[in-house]
Tab-separated table of C-alpha atoms in Angstrom:
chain	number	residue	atom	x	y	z
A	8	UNK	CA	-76.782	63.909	72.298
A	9	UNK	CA	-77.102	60.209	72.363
A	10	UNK	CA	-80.394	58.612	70.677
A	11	UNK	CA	-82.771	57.058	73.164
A	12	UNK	CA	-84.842	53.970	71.100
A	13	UNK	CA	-88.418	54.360	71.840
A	14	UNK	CA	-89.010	50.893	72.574
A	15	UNK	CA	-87.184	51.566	76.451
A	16	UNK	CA	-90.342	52.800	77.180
A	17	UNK	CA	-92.526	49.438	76.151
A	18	UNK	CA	-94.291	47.102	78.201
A	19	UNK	CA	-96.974	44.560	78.449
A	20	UNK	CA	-100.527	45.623	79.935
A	21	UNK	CA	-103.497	43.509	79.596
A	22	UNK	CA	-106.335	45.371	78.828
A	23	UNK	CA	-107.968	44.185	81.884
A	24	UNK	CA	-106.007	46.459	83.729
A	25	UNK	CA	-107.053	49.662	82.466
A	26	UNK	CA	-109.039	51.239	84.607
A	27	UNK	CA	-113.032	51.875	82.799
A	28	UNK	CA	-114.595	53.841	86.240
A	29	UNK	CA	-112.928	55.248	89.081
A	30	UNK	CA	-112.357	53.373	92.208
A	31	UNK	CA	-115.279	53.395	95.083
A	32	UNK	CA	-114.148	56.765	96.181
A	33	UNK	CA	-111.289	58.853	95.826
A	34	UNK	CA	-108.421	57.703	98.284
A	35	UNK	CA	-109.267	53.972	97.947
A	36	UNK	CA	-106.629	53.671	95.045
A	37	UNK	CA	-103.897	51.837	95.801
A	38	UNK	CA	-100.258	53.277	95.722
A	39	UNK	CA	-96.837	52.061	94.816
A	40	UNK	CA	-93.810	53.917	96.757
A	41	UNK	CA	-90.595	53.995	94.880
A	42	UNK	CA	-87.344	54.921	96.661
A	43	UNK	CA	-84.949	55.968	93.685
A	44	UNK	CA	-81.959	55.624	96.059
A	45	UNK	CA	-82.502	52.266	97.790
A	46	UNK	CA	-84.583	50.773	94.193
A	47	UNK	CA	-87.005	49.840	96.645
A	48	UNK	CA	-91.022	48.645	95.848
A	49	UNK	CA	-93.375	49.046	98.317
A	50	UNK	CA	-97.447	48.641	98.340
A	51	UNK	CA	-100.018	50.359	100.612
A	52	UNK	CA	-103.229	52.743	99.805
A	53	UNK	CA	-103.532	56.377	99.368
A	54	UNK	CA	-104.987	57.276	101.983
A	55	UNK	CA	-101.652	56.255	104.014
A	56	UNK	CA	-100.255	59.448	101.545
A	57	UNK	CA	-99.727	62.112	104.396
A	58	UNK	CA	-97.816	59.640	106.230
A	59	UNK	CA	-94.517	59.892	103.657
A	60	UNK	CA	-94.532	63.571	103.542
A	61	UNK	CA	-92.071	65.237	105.985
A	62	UNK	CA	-92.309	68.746	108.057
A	63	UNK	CA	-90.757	71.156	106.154
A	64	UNK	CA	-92.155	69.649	102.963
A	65	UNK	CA	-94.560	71.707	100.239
A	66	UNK	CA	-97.372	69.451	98.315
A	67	UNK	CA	-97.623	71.220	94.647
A	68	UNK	CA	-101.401	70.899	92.982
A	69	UNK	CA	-102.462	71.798	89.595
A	70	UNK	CA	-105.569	73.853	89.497
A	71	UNK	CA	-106.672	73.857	85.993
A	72	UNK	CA	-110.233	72.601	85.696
A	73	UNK	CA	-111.257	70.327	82.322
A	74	UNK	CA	-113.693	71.546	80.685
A	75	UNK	CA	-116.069	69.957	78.758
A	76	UNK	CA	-114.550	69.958	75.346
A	77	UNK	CA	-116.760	67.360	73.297
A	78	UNK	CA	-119.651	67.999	71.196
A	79	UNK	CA	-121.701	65.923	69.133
A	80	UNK	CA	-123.470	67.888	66.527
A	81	UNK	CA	-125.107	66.774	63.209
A	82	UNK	CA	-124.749	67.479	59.781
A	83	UNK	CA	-127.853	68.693	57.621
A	84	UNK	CA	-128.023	65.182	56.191
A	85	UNK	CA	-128.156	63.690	59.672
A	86	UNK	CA	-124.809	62.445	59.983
A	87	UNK	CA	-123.200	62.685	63.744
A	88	UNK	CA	-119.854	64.675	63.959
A	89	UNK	CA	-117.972	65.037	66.868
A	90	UNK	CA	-116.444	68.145	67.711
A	91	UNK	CA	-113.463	68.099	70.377
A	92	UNK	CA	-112.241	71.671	71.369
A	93	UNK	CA	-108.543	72.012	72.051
A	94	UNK	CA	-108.652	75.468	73.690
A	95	UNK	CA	-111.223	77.296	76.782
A	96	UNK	CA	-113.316	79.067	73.872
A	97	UNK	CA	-112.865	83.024	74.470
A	98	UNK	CA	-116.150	84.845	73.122
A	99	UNK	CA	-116.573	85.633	69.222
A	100	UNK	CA	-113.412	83.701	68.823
A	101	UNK	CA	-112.763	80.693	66.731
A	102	UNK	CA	-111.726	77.361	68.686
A	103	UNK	CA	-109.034	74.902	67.108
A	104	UNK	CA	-111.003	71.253	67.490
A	105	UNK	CA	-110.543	68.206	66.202
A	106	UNK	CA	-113.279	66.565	64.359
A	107	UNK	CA	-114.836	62.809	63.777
A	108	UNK	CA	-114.822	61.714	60.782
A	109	UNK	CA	-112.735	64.577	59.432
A	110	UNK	CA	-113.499	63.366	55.807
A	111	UNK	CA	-117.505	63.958	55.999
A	112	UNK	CA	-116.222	67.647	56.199
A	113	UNK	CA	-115.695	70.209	53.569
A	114	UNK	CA	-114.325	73.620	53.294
A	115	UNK	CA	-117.248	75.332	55.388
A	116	UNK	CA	-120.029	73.247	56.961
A	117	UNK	CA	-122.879	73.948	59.308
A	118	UNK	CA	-123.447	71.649	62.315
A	119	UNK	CA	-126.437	71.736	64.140
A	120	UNK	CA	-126.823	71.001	67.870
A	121	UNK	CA	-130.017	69.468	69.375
A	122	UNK	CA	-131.982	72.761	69.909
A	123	UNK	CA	-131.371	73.731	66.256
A	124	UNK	CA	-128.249	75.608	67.047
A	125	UNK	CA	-125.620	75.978	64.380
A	126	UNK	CA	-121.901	75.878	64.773
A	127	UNK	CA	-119.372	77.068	61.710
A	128	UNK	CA	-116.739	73.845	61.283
A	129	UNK	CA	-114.074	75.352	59.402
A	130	UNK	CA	-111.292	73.329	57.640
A	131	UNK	CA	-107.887	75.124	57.770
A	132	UNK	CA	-104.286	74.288	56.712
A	133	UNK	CA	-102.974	72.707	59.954
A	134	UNK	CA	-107.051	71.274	60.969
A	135	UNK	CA	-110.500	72.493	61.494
A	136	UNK	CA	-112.089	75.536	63.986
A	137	UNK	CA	-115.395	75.901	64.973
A	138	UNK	CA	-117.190	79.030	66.022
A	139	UNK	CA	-121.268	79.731	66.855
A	140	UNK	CA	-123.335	81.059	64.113
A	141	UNK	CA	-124.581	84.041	66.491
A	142	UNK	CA	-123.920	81.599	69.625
A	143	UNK	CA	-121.467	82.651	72.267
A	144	UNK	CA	-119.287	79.119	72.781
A	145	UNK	CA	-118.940	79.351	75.769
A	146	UNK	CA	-122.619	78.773	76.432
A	147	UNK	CA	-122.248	76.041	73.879
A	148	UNK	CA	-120.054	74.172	76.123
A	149	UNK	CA	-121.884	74.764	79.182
A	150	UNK	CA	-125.300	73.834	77.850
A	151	UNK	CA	-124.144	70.751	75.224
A	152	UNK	CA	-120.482	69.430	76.616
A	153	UNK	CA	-119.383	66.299	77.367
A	154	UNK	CA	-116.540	65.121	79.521
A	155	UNK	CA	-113.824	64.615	77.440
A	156	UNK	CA	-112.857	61.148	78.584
A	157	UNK	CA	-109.736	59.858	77.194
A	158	UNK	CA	-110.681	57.236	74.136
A	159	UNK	CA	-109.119	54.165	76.159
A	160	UNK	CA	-112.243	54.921	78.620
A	161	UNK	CA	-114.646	52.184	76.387
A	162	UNK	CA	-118.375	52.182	78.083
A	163	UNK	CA	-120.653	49.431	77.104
A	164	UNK	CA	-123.229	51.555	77.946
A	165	UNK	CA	-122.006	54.307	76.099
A	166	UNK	CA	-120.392	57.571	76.700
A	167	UNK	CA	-119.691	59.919	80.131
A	168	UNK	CA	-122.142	60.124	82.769
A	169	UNK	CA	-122.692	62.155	85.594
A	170	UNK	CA	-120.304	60.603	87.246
A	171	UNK	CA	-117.426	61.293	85.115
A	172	UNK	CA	-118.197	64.816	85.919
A	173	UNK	CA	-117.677	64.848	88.995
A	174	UNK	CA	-114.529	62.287	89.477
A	175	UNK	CA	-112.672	63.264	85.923
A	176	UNK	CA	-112.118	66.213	87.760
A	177	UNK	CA	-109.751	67.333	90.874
A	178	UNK	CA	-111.757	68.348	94.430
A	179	UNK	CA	-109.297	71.590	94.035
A	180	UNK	CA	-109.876	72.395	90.266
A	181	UNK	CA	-110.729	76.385	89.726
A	182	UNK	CA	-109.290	77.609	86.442
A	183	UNK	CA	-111.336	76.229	83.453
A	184	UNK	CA	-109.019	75.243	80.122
A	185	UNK	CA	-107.632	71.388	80.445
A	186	UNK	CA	-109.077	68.882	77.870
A	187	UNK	CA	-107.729	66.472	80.218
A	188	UNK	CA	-107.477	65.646	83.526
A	189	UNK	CA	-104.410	66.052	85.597
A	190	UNK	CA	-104.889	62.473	86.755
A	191	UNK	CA	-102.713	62.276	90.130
A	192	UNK	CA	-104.510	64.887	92.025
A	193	UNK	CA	-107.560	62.731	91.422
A	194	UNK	CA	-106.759	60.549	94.031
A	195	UNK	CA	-107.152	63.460	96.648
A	196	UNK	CA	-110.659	63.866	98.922
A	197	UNK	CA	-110.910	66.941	101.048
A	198	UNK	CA	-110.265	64.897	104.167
A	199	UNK	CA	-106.729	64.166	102.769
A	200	UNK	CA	-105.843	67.691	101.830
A	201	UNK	CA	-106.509	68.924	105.239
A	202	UNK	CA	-104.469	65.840	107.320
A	203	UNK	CA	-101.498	67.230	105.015
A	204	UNK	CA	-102.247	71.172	106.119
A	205	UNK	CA	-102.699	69.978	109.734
A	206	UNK	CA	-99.559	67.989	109.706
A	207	UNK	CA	-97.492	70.936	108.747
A	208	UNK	CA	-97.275	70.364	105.039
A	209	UNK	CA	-97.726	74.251	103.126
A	210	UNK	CA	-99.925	73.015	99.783
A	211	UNK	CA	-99.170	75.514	96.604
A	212	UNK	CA	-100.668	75.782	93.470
A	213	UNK	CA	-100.133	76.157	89.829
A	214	UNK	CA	-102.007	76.630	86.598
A	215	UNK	CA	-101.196	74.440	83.284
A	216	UNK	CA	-103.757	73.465	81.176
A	217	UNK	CA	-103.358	70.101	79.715
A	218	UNK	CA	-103.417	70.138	75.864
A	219	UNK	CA	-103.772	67.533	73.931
A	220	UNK	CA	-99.912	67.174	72.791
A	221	UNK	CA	-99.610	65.981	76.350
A	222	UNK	CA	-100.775	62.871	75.173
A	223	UNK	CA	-100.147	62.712	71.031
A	224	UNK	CA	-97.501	59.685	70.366
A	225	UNK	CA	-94.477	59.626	69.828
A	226	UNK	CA	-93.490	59.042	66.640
A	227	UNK	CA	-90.081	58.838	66.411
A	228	UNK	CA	-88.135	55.849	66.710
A	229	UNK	CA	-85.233	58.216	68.844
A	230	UNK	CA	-87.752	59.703	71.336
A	231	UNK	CA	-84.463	62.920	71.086
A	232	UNK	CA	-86.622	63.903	68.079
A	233	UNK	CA	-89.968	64.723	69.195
A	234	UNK	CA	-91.109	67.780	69.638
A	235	UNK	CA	-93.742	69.072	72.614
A	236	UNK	CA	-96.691	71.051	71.411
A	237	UNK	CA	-96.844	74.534	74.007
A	238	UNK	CA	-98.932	74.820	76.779
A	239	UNK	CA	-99.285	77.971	79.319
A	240	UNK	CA	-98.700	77.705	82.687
A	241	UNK	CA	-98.953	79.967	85.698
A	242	UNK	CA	-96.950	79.725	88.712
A	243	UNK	CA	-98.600	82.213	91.394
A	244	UNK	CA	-95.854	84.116	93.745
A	245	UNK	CA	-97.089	82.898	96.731
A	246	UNK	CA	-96.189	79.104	95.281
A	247	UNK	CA	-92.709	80.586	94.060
A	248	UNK	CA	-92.269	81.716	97.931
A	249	UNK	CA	-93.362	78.846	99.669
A	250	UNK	CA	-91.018	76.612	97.491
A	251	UNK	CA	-87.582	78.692	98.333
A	252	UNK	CA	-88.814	78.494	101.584
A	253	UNK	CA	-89.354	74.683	101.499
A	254	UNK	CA	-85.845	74.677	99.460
A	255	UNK	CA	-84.351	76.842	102.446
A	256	UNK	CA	-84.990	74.877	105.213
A	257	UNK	CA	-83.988	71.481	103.448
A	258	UNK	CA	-87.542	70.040	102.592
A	259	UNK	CA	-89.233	68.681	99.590
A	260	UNK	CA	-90.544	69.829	96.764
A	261	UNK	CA	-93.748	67.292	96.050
A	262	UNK	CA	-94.757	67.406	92.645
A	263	UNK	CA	-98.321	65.964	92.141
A	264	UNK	CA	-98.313	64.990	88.717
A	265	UNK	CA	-96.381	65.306	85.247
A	266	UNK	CA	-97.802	68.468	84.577
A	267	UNK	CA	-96.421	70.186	88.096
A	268	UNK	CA	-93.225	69.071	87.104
A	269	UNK	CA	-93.227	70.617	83.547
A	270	UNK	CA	-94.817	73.906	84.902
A	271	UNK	CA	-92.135	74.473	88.068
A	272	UNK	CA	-89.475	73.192	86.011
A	273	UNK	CA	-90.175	75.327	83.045
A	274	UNK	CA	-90.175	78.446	85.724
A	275	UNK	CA	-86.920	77.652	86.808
A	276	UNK	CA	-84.336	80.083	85.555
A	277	UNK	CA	-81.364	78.792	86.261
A	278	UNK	CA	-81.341	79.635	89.670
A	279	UNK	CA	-84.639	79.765	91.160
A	280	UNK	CA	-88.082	79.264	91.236
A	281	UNK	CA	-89.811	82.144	88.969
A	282	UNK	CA	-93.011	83.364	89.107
A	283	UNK	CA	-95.803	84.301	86.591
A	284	UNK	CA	-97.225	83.507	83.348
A	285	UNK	CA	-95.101	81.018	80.751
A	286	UNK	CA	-95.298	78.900	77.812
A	287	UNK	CA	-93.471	75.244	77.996
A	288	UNK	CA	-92.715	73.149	75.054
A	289	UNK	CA	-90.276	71.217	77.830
A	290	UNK	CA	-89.322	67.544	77.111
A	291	UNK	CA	-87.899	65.531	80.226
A	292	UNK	CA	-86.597	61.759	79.099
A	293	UNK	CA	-84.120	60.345	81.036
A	294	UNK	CA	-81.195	62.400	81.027
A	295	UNK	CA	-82.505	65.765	82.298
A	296	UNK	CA	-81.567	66.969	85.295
A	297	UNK	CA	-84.022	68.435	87.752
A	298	UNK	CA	-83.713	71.852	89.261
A	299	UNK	CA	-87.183	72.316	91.241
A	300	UNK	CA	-88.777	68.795	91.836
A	301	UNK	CA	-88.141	66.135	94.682
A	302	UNK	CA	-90.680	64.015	94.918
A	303	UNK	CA	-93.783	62.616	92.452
A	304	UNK	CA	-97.030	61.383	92.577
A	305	UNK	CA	-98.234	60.370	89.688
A	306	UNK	CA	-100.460	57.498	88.000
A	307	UNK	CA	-99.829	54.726	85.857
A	308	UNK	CA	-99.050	55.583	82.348
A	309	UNK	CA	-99.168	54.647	78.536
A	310	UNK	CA	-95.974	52.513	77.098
A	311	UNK	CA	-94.218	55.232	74.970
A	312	UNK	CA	-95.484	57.897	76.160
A	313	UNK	CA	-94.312	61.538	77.059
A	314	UNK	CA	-95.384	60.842	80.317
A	315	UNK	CA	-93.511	57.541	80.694
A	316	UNK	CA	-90.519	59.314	79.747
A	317	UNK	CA	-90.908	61.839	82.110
A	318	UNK	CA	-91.214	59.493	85.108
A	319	UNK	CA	-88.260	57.474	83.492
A	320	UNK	CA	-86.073	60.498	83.497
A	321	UNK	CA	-87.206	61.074	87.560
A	322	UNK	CA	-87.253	57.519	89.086
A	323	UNK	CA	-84.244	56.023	86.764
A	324	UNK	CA	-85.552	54.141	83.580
A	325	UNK	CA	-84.620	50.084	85.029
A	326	UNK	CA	-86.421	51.038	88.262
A	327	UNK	CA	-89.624	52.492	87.029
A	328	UNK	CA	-89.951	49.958	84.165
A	329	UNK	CA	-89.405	47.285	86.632
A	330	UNK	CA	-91.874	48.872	89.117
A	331	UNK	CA	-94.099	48.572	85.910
A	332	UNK	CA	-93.930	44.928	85.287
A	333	UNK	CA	-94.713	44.439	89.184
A	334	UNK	CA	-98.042	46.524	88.772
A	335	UNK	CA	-99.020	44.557	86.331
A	336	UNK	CA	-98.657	41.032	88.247
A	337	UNK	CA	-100.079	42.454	91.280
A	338	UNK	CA	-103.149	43.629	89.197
A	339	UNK	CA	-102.864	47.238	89.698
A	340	UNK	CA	-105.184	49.169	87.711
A	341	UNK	CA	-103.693	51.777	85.103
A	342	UNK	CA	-104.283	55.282	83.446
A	343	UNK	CA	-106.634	58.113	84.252
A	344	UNK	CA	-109.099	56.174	86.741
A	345	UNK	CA	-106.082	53.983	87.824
A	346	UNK	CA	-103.538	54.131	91.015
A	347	UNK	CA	-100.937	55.842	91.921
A	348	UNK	CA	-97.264	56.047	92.225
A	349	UNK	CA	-95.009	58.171	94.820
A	350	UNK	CA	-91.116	57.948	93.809
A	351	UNK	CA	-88.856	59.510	96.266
């Protein structure tokens, strides 16, 4: 396999550009339209979205629903630690986490929360886990959690707020596990989701819980090398049958997001659409060929990225790096909070 240098995937974005808060309200993002066979730019809003899907199409969602994975406990010396969880906790279980700073930390420590509650911080071979000394986690997270906002999301005046709880998370989210946001689908209101049903347009849905190796960098300077961390994924039968269907009768397979395109291409065995529970550890750069996905919304995202590559590999690497540059002249705003792009 030929190497692929990682520095395709760079480009210039002023740090103006990155989105800090959401947009006014949901659909007032703009959007970029790509056509991969004519390599033509275009520039409208979202809410003009419905218009480019076609009868006979099926809209794909991802229903996973972020939690809220950071807590900020304290040490019995009064030092802060912050605690991010990588996994749903499951009761009486310990939770992989990352930790800030890592190096106040010893073999065992007790954290306390701000009612007095202690969590066990546990440093293992591969990281730390943290568990609740007589506390059911779960709780913990409910009661104490943060939104895990993405650490290029820099508040002056601090950390999340209500807000973010409410708009760093999809109208249609229902299955608790993500530690981030599947960005696209944060672009859609209610209103929008039912113009799409009323036009004709079936909507499915699957399950994969974004992990943080979704977003860890890439390291090596032949992006051929890196490795995906797993995450699970669901694909419901009802979504398998409404996407032969849509594959039947000649329509489109709309795949909101990078992680709707790992999950249905993952499920994809060879020659259709399968159904049920998986793990992916799938890496799409440009050169894969896609079985299950025909169209993509998706947002703006980091130079070298996983994500980048991905979109590379879908829109052709000159066209989507060149759409790229253009956002960033015409001042689009990028990342999790940022607009969106529909390549065709």
């Amino acid at each position: 396999m030929a190497s692929i240098p990682i520095e395709q995937f760079d480009y210039h974005l002023p740090p103006s550009l990155i989105a800090q808060r959401p947009a006014d309200s949901r659909s007032a993002s703009r959007l970029m339209r790509l056509d991969r066979k004519g390599g033509r730019v275009d520039h409208c809003s979202f809410i003009s979205f419905p218009d480019l899907l076609r009868r006979g199409d099926i809209l794909v969602l991802n229903d996973t629903e972020v939690f809220p994975a950071r807590l900020v406990a304290r040490r019995h010396s009064g030092g802060a630690i912050e605690v991010f969880l990588l996994s749903f906790p499951v009761k009486n279980e310990e939770v992989p986490c990352l930790v800030r700073p890592a190096r106040r930390v010893g073999a065992q420590d007790r954290l306390f929360l701000e009612d007095g509650s202690i969590l066990i911080l546990r440093r293992q071979k591969d990281g730390f886990t943290v568990s609740g000394e007589g506390l059911d986690l779960i709780e913990v997270v409910k009661k104490f959690g943060q939104v895990p906002l993405p650490p290029y999301i820099r508040r002056k005046d601090g950390g999340p707020d209500e807000a973010d709880r409410e708009r760093y998370q999809t109208v249609y989210a229902s299955r608790p596990g993500a530690v981030a946001a599947p960005t696209a689908g944060l672009h859609f209101d209610d209103g929008i989701l039912s113009v799409i049903e009323e036009k004709g347009v079936p909507i499915g849905k699957v399950t994969l819980h974004v992990g943080p190796g979704t977003f860890l960098p890439v390291r090596d300077r032949d992006i051929t090398a890196h490795n995906m961390q797993e995450e699970r994924y669901t694909v419901p039968s009802d979504t398998a049958d409404l996407i032969r269907a849509a594959k039947g009768r000649g329509g489109r397979v709309v795949a909101v997001g990078t992680t709707v395109v790992r999950a249905l291409e993952s499920a994809f065995d060879g020659q259709s659409i399968r159904s049920g529970e998986g793990k992916s550890r799938l890496f799409i750069y440009p050169g894969y060929r896609f079985s299950v996905v025909d169209a993509l919304l998706t947002n703006f995202h980091l130079p070298r990225s996983t994500l980048l590559m991905l979109v590379c590999a879908f829109g052709g690497n000159d066209l989507v790096m060149n759409a790229y540059r253009e956002a960033v002249k015409k001042g689009y705003r990028f990342y999790s909070y940022g607009d969106a792009m529909f390549i065709e």
